PDB file of C-alpha atoms in Angstrom:
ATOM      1  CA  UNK A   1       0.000   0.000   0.000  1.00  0.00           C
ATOM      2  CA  UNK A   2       2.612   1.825   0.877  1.00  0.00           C
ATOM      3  CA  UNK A   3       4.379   1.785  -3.096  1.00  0.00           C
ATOM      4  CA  UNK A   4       1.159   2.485  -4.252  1.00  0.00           C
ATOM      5  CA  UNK A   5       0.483   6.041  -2.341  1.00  0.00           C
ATOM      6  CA  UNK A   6       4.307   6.695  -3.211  1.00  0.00           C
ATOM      7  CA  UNK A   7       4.012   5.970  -7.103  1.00  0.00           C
ATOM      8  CA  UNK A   8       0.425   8.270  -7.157  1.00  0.00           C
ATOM      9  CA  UNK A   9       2.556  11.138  -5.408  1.00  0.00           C
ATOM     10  CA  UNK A  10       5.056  10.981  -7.893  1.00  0.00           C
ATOM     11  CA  UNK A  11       2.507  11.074 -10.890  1.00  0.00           C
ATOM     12  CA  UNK A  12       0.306  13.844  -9.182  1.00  0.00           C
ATOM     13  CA  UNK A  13       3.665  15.563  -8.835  1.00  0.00           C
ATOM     14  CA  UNK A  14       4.946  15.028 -12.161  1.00  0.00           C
ATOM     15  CA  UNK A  15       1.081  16.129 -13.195  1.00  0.00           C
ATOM     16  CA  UNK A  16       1.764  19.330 -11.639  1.00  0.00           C
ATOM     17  CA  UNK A  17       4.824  20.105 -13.570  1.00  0.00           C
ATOM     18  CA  UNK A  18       3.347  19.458 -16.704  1.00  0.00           C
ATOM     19  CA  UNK A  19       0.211  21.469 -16.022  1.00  0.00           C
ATOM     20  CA  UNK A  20       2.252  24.442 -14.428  1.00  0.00           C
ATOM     21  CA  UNK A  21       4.086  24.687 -18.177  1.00  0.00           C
ATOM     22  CA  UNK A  22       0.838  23.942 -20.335  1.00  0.00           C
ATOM     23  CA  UNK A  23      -0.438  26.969 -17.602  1.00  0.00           C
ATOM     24  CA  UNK A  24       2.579  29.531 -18.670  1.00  0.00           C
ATOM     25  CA  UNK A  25       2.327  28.736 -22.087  1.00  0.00           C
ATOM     26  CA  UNK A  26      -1.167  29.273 -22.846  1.00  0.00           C
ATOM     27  CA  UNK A  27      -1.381  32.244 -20.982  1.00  0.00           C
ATOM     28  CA  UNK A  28       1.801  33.937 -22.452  1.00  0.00           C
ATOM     29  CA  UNK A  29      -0.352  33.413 -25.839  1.00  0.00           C
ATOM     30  CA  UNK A  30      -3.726  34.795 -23.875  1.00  0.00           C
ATOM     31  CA  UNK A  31      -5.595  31.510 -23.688  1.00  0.00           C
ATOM     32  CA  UNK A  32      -7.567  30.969 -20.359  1.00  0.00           C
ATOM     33  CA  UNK A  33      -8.230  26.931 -19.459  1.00  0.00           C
ATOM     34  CA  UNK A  34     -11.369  26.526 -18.044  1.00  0.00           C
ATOM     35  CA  UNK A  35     -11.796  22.726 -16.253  1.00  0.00           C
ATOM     36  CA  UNK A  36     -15.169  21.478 -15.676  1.00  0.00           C
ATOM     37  CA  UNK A  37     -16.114  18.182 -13.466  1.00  0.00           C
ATOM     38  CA  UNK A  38     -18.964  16.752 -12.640  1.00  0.00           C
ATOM     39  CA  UNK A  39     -20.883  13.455 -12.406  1.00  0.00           C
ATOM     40  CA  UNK A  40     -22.612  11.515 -15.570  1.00  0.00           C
ATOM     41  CA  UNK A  41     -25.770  13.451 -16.317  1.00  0.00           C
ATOM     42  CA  UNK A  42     -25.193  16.725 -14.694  1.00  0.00           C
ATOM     43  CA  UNK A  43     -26.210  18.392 -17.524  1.00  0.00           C
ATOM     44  CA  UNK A  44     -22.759  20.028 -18.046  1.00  0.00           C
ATOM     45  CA  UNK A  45     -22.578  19.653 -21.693  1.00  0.00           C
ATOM     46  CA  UNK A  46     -26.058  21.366 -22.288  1.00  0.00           C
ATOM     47  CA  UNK A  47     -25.004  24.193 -20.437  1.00  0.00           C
ATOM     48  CA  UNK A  48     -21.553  24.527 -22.128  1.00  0.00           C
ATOM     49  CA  UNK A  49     -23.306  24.284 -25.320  1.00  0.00           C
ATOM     50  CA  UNK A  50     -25.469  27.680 -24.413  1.00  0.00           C
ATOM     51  CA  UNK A  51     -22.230  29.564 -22.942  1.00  0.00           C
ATOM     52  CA  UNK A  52     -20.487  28.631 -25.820  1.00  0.00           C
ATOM     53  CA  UNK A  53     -23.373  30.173 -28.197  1.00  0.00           C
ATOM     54  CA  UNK A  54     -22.789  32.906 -25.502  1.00  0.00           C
ATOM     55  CA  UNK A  55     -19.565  34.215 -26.224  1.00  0.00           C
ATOM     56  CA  UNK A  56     -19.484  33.290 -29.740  1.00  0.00           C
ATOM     57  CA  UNK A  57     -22.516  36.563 -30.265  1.00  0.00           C
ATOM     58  CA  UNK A  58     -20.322  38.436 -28.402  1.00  0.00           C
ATOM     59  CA  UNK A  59     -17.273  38.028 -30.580  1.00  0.00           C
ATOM     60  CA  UNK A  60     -15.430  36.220 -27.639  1.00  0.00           C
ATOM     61  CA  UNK A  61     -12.598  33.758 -29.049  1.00  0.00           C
ATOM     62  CA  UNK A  62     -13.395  30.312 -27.361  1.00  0.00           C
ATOM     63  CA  UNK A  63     -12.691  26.431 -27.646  1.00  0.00           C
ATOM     64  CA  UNK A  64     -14.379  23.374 -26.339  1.00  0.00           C
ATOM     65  CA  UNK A  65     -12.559  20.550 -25.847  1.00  0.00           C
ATOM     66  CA  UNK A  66     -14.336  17.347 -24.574  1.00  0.00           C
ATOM     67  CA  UNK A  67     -13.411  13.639 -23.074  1.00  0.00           C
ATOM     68  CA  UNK A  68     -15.239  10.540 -23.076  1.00  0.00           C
ATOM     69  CA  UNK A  69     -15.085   7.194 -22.665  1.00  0.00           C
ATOM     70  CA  UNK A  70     -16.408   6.276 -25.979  1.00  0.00           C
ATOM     71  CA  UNK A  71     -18.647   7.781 -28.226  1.00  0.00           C
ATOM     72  CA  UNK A  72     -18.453  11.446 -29.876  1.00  0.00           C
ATOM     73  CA  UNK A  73     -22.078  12.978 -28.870  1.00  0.00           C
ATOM     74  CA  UNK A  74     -20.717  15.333 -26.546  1.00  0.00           C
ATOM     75  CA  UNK A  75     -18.609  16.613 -29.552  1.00  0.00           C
ATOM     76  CA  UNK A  76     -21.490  16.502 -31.885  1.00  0.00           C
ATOM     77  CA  UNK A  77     -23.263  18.728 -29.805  1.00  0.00           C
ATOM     78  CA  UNK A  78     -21.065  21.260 -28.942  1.00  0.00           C
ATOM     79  CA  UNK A  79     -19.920  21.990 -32.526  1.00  0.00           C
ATOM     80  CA  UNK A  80     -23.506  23.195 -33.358  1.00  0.00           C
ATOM     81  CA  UNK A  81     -22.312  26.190 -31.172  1.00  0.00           C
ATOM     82  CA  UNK A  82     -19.827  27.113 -34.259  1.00  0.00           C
ATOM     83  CA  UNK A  83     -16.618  27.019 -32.035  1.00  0.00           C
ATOM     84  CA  UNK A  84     -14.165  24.777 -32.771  1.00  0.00           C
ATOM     85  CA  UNK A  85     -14.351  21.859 -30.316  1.00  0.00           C
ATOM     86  CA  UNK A  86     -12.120  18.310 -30.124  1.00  0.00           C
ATOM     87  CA  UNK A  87     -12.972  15.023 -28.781  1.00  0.00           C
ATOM     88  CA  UNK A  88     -11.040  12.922 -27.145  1.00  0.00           C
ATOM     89  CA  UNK A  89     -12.120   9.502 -26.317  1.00  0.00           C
ATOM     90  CA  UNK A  90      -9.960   7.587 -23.555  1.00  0.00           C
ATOM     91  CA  UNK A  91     -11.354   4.588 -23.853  1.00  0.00           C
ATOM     92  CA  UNK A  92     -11.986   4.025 -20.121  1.00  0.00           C
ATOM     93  CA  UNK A  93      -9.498   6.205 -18.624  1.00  0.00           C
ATOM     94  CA  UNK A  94     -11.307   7.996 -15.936  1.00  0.00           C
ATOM     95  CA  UNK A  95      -9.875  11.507 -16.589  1.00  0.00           C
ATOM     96  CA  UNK A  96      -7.389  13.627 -18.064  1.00  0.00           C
ATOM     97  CA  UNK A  97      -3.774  14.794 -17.582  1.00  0.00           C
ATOM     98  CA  UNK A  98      -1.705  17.940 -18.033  1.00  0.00           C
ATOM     99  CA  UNK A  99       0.595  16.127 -20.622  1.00  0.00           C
ATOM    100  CA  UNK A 100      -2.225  14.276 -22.660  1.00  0.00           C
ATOM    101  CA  UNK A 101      -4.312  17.709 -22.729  1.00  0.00           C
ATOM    102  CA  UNK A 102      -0.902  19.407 -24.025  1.00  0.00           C
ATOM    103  CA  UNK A 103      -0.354  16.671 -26.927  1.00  0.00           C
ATOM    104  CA  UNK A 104      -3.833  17.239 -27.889  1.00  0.00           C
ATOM    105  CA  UNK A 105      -4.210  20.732 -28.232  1.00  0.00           C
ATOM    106  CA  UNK A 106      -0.847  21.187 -29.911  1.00  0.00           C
ATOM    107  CA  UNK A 107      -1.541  22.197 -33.678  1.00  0.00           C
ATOM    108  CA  UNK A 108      -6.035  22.415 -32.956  1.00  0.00           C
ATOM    109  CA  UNK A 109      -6.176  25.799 -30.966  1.00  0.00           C
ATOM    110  CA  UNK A 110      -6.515  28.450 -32.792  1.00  0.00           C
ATOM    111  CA  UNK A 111      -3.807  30.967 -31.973  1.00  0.00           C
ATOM    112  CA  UNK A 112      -6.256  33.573 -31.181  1.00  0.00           C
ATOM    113  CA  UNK A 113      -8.283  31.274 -28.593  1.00  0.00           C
ATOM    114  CA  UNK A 114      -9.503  33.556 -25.834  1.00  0.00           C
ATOM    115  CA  UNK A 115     -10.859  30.858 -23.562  1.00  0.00           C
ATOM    116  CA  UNK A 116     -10.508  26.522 -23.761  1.00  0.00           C
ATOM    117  CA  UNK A 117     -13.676  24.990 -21.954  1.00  0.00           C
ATOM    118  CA  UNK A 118     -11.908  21.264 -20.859  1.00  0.00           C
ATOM    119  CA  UNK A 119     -15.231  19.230 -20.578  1.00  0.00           C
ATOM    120  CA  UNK A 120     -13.633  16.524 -18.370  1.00  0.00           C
ATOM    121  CA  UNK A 121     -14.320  13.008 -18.084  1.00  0.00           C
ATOM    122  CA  UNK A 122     -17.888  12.506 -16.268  1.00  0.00           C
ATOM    123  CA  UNK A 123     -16.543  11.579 -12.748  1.00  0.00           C
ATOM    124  CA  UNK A 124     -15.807  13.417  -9.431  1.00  0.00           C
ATOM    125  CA  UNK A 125     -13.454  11.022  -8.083  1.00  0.00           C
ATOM    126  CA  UNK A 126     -10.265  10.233 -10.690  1.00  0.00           C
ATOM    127  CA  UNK A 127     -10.362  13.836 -12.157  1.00  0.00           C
ATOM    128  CA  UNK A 128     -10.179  15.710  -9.092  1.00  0.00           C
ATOM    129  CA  UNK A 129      -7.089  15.060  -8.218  1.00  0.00           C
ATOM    130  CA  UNK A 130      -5.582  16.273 -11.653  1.00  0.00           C
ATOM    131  CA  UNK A 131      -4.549  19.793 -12.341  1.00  0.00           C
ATOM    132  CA  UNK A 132      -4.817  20.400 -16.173  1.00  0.00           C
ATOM    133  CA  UNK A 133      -2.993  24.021 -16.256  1.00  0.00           C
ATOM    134  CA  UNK A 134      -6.557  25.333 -15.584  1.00  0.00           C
ATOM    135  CA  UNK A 135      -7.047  29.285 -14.303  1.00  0.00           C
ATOM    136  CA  UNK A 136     -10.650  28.109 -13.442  1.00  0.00           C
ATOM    137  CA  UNK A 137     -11.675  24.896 -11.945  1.00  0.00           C
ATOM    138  CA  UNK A 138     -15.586  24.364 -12.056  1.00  0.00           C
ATOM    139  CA  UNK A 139     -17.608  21.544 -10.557  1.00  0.00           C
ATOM    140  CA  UNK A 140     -21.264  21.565 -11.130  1.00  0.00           C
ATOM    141  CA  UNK A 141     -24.416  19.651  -9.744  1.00  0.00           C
ATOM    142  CA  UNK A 142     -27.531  18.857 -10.641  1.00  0.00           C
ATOM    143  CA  UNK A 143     -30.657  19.018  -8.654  1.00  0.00           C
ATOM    144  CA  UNK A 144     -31.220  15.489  -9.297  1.00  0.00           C
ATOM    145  CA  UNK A 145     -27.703  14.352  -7.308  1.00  0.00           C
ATOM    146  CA  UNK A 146     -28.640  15.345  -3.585  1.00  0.00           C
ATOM    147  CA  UNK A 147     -27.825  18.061  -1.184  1.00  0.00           C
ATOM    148  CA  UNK A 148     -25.112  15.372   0.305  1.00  0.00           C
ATOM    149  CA  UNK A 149     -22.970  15.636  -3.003  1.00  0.00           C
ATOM    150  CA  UNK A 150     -20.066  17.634  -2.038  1.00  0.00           C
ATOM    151  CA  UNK A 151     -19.727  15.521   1.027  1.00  0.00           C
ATOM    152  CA  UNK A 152     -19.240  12.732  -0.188  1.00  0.00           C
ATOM    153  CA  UNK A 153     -16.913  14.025  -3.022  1.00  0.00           C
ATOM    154  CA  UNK A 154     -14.701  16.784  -1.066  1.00  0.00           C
ATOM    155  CA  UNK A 155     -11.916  16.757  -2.952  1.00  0.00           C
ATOM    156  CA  UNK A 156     -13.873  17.883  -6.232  1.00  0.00           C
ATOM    157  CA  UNK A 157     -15.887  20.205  -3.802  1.00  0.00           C
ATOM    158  CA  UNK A 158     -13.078  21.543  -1.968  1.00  0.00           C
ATOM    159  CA  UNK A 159     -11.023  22.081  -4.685  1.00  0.00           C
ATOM    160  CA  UNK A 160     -13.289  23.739  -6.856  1.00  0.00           C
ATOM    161  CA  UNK A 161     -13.000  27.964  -7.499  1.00  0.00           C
ATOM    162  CA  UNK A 162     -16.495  27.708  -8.466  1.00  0.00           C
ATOM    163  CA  UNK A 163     -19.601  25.650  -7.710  1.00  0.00           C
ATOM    164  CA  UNK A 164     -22.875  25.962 -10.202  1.00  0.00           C
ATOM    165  CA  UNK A 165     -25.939  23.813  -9.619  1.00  0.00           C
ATOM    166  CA  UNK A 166     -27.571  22.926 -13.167  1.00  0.00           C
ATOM    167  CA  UNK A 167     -31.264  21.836 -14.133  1.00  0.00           C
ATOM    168  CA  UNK A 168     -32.751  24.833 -11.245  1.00  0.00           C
ATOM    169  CA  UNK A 169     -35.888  24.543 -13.355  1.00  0.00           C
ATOM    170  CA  UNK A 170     -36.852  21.189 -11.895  1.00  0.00           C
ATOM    171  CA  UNK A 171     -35.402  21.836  -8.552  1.00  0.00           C
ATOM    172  CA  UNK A 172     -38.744  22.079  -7.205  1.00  0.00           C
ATOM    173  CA  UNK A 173     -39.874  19.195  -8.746  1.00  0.00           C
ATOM    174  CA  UNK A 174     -37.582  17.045  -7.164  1.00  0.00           C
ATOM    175  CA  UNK A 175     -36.957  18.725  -3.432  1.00  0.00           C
ATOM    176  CA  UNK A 176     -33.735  20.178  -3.791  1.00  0.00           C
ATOM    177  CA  UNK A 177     -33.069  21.471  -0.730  1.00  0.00           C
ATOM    178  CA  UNK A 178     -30.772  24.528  -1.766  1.00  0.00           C
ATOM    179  CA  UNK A 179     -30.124  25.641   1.907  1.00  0.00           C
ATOM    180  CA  UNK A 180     -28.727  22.201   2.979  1.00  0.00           C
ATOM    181  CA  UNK A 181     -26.622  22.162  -0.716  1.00  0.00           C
ATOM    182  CA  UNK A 182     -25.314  25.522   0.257  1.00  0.00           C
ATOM    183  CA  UNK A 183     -24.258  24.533   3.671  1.00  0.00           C
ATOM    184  CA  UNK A 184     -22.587  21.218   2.563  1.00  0.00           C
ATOM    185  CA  UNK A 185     -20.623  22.912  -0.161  1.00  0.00           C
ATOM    186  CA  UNK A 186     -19.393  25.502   2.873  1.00  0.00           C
ATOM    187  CA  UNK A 187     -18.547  22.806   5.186  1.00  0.00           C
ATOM    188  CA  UNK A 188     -16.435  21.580   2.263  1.00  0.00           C
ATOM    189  CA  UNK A 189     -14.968  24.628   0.294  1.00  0.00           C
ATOM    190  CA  UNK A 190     -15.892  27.988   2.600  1.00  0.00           C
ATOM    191  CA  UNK A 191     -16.444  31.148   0.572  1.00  0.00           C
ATOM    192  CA  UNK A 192     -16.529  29.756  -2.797  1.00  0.00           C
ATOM    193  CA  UNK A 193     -19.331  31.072  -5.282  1.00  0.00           C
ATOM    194  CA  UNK A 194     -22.141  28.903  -6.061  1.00  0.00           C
ATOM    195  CA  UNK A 195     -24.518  29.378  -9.257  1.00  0.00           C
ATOM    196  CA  UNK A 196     -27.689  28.456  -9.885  1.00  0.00           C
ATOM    197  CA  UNK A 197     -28.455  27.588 -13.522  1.00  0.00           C
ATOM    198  CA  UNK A 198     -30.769  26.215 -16.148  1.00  0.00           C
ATOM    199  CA  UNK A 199     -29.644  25.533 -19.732  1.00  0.00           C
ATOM    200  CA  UNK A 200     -33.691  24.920 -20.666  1.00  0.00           C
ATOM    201  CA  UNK A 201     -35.118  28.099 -18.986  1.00  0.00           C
ATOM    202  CA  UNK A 202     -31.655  30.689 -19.291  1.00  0.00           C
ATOM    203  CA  UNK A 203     -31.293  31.075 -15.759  1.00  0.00           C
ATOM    204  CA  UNK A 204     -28.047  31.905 -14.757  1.00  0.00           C
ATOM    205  CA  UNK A 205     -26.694  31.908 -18.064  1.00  0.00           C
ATOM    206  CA  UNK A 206     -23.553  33.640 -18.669  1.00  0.00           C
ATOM    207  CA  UNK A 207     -21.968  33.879 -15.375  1.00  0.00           C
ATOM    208  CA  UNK A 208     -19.728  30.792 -16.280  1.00  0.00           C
ATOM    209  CA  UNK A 209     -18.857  32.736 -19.101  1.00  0.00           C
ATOM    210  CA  UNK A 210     -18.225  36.032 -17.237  1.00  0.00           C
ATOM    211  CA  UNK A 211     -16.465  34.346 -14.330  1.00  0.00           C
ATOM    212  CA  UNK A 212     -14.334  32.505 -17.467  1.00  0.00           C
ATOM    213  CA  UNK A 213     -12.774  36.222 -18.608  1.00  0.00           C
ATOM    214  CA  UNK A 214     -12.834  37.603 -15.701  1.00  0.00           C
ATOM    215  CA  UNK A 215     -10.199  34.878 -14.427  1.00  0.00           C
ATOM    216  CA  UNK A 216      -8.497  35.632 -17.877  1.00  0.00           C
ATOM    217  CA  UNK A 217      -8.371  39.239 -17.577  1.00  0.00           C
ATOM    218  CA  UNK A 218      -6.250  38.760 -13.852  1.00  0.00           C
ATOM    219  CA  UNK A 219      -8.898  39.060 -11.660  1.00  0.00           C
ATOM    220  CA  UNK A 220      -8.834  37.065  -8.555  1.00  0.00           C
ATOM    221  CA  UNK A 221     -10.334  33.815  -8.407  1.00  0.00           C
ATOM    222  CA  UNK A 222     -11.129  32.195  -5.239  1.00  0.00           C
ATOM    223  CA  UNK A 223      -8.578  30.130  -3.539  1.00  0.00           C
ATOM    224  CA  UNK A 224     -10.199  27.083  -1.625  1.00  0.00           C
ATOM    225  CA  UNK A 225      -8.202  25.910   2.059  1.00  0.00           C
ATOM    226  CA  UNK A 226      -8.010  22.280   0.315  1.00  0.00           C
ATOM    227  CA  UNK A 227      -5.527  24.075  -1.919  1.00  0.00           C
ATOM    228  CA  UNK A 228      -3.849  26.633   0.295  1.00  0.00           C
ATOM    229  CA  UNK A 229      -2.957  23.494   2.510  1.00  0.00           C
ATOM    230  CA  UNK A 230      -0.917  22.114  -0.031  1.00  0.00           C
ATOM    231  CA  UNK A 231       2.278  23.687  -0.447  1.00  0.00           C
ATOM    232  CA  UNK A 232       0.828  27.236  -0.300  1.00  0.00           C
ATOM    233  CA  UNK A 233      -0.826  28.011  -3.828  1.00  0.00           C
ATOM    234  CA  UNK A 234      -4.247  27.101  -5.653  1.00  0.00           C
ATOM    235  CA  UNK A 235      -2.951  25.004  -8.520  1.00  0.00           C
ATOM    236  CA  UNK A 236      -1.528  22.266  -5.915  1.00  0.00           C
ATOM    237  CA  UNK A 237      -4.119  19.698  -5.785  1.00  0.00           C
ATOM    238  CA  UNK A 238      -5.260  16.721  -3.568  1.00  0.00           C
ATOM    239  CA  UNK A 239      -2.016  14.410  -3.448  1.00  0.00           C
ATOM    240  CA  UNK A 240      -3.635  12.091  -0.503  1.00  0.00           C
ATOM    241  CA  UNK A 241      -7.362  11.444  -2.820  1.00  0.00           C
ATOM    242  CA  UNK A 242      -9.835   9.823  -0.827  1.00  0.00           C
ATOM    243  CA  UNK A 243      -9.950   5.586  -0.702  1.00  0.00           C
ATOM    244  CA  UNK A 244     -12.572   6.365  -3.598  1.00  0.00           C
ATOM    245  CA  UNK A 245     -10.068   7.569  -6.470  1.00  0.00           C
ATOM    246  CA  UNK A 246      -7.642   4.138  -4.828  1.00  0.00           C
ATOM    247  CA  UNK A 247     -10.150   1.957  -5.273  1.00  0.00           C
ATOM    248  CA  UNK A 248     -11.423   3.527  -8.672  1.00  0.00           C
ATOM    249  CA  UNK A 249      -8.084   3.876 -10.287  1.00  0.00           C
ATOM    250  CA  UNK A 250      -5.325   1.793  -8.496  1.00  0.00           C
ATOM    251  CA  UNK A 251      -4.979  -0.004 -12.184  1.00  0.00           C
ATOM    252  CA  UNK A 252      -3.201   3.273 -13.197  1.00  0.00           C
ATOM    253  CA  UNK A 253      -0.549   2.332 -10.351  1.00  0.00           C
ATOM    254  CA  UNK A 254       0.567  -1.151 -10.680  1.00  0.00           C
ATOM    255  CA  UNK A 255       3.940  -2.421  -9.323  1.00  0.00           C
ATOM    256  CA  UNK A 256       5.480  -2.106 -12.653  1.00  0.00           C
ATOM    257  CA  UNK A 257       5.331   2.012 -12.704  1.00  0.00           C
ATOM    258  CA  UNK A 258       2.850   1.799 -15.182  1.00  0.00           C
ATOM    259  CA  UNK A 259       3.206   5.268 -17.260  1.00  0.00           C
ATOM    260  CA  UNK A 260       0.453   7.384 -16.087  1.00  0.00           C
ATOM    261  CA  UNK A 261       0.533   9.928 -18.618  1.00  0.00           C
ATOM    262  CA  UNK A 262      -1.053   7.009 -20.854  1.00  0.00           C
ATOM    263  CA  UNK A 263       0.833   7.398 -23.934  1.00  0.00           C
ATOM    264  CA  UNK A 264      -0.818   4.374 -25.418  1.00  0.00           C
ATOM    265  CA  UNK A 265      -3.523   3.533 -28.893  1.00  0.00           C
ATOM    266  CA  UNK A 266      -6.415   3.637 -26.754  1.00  0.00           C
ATOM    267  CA  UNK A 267      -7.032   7.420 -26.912  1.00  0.00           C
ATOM    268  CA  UNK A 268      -8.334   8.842 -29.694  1.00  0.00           C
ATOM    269  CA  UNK A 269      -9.116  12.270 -31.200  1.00  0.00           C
ATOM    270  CA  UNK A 270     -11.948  13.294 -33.521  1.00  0.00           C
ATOM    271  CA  UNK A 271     -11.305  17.306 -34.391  1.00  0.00           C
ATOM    272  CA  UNK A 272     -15.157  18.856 -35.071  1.00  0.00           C
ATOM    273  CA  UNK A 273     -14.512  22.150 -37.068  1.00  0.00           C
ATOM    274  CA  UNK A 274     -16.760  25.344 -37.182  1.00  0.00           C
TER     275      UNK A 274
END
């Protein structure tokens, strides 16, 4: 057990490296990453769909890039937006890495690319741990998912710079309970911004998009205590993941030093153009 929480140190740390150059580089050519997590079904990719719409009528350079398992919907559905967008398909790799997101944006972004929404692999354990050279880090909810959600994921939660709760328009319809959401996020991440949003009804829609350039244009972003407990700066994530991302994704970590950055034929890349 022992090897094991070594060898995922060393990866997280070598992560780290690789995301803090991906970080300088795209933002000596003005490119702001945007990273959003969440659960299956969380609606994030309808919502990214309407930002990106968003900032495309008002002449805002953006990017979608987006990771799956298998299949190319999410890709599909994003392009109608007009922006360019990639898929990636990892072919059951739970989540994405500094150095694969590098390799696959090198020669697809557009120089001029104002903002790169990273729709991440749909899972709140394996990708939280993973810093991806982001200048935003976004988790959002559903209604549907319980008030008890960033309790039982804190290192998403408590990572996270923002928090946005998706499909409001049925929240009454299914007892959401936004007080006891509000207080479990708090207990989790204190002082970070929650949103409330509905792709179907508009509610909320744009604030992803404002909070995106603001974080672009050097504006401070919030800095959760998960991350100013590790080594003193917000791009340091969660070396020590909960016993869910060990028993999730220990078959990244075998004894042989298994290469984690996953340089293998199972990921492929499907570029949708405008």
């Amino acid at each position: 057990m022992c090897r094991v929480v070594d060898l995922r140190q060393a990866v997280l740390a070598k992560n780290d490296v690789a995301a803090q150059v991906l970080r300088t580089e795209l933002t000596a050519r003005g490119t702001t990453v945007v990273n959003l997590l969440s659960s299956p079904g969380s609606g994030k990719t309808a919502l990214l769909e309407r930002e990106l719409l968003l900032a495309r009528e008002r002449g805002v350079a953006v990017a979608a890039l987006t990771a799956d398992l298998a299949t190319e919907n999410d890709a599909v559905r994003l392009a109608r937006s007009g922006v360019p967008v990639k898929q990636v398909l990892t072919d059951g790799l739970c989540h994405l890495e500094a150095a694969m997101l590098g390799r696959h944006l090198d020669g697809w972004l557009p120089e001029d690319t104002r903002l790169l929404f990273v729709e991440n692999v749909g899972n709140l354990v394996c990708p939280a741990g993973y810093d991806l050279g982001e200048s935003l880090r976004v988790v959002l909810a559903s209604v549907t998912e319980g008030e008890d959600k960033p309790l039982k994921y804190p290192t998403a939660f408590g990572l996270a710079q923002l928090v946005v709760v998706t499909k409001t328009d049925i929240a009454r319809a299914v007892e959401f309970d936004e007080a006891a959401f509000r207080a479990n996020v708090e207990q989790v991440n204190p002082g970070v911004e929650i949103v409330l949003t509905s792709a179907r009804a508009g509610d909320g829609l744009g604030v992803l998009l404002d909070r995106a350039l603001a974080a672009g244009s050097g504006a401070g972003t919030h800095t959760p205590v998960m991350a100013r407990q590790q080594h003193g700066h917000s791009h340091e994530h969660d070396h020590d993941h909960d016993h869910e991302h060990e028993r999730d994704h220990d078959h990244g970590h075998d004894e042989g030093g298994h290469d984690h950055e996953h340089e293998h034929p199972h990921v492929h890349t499907v570029a949708q153009t405008r």
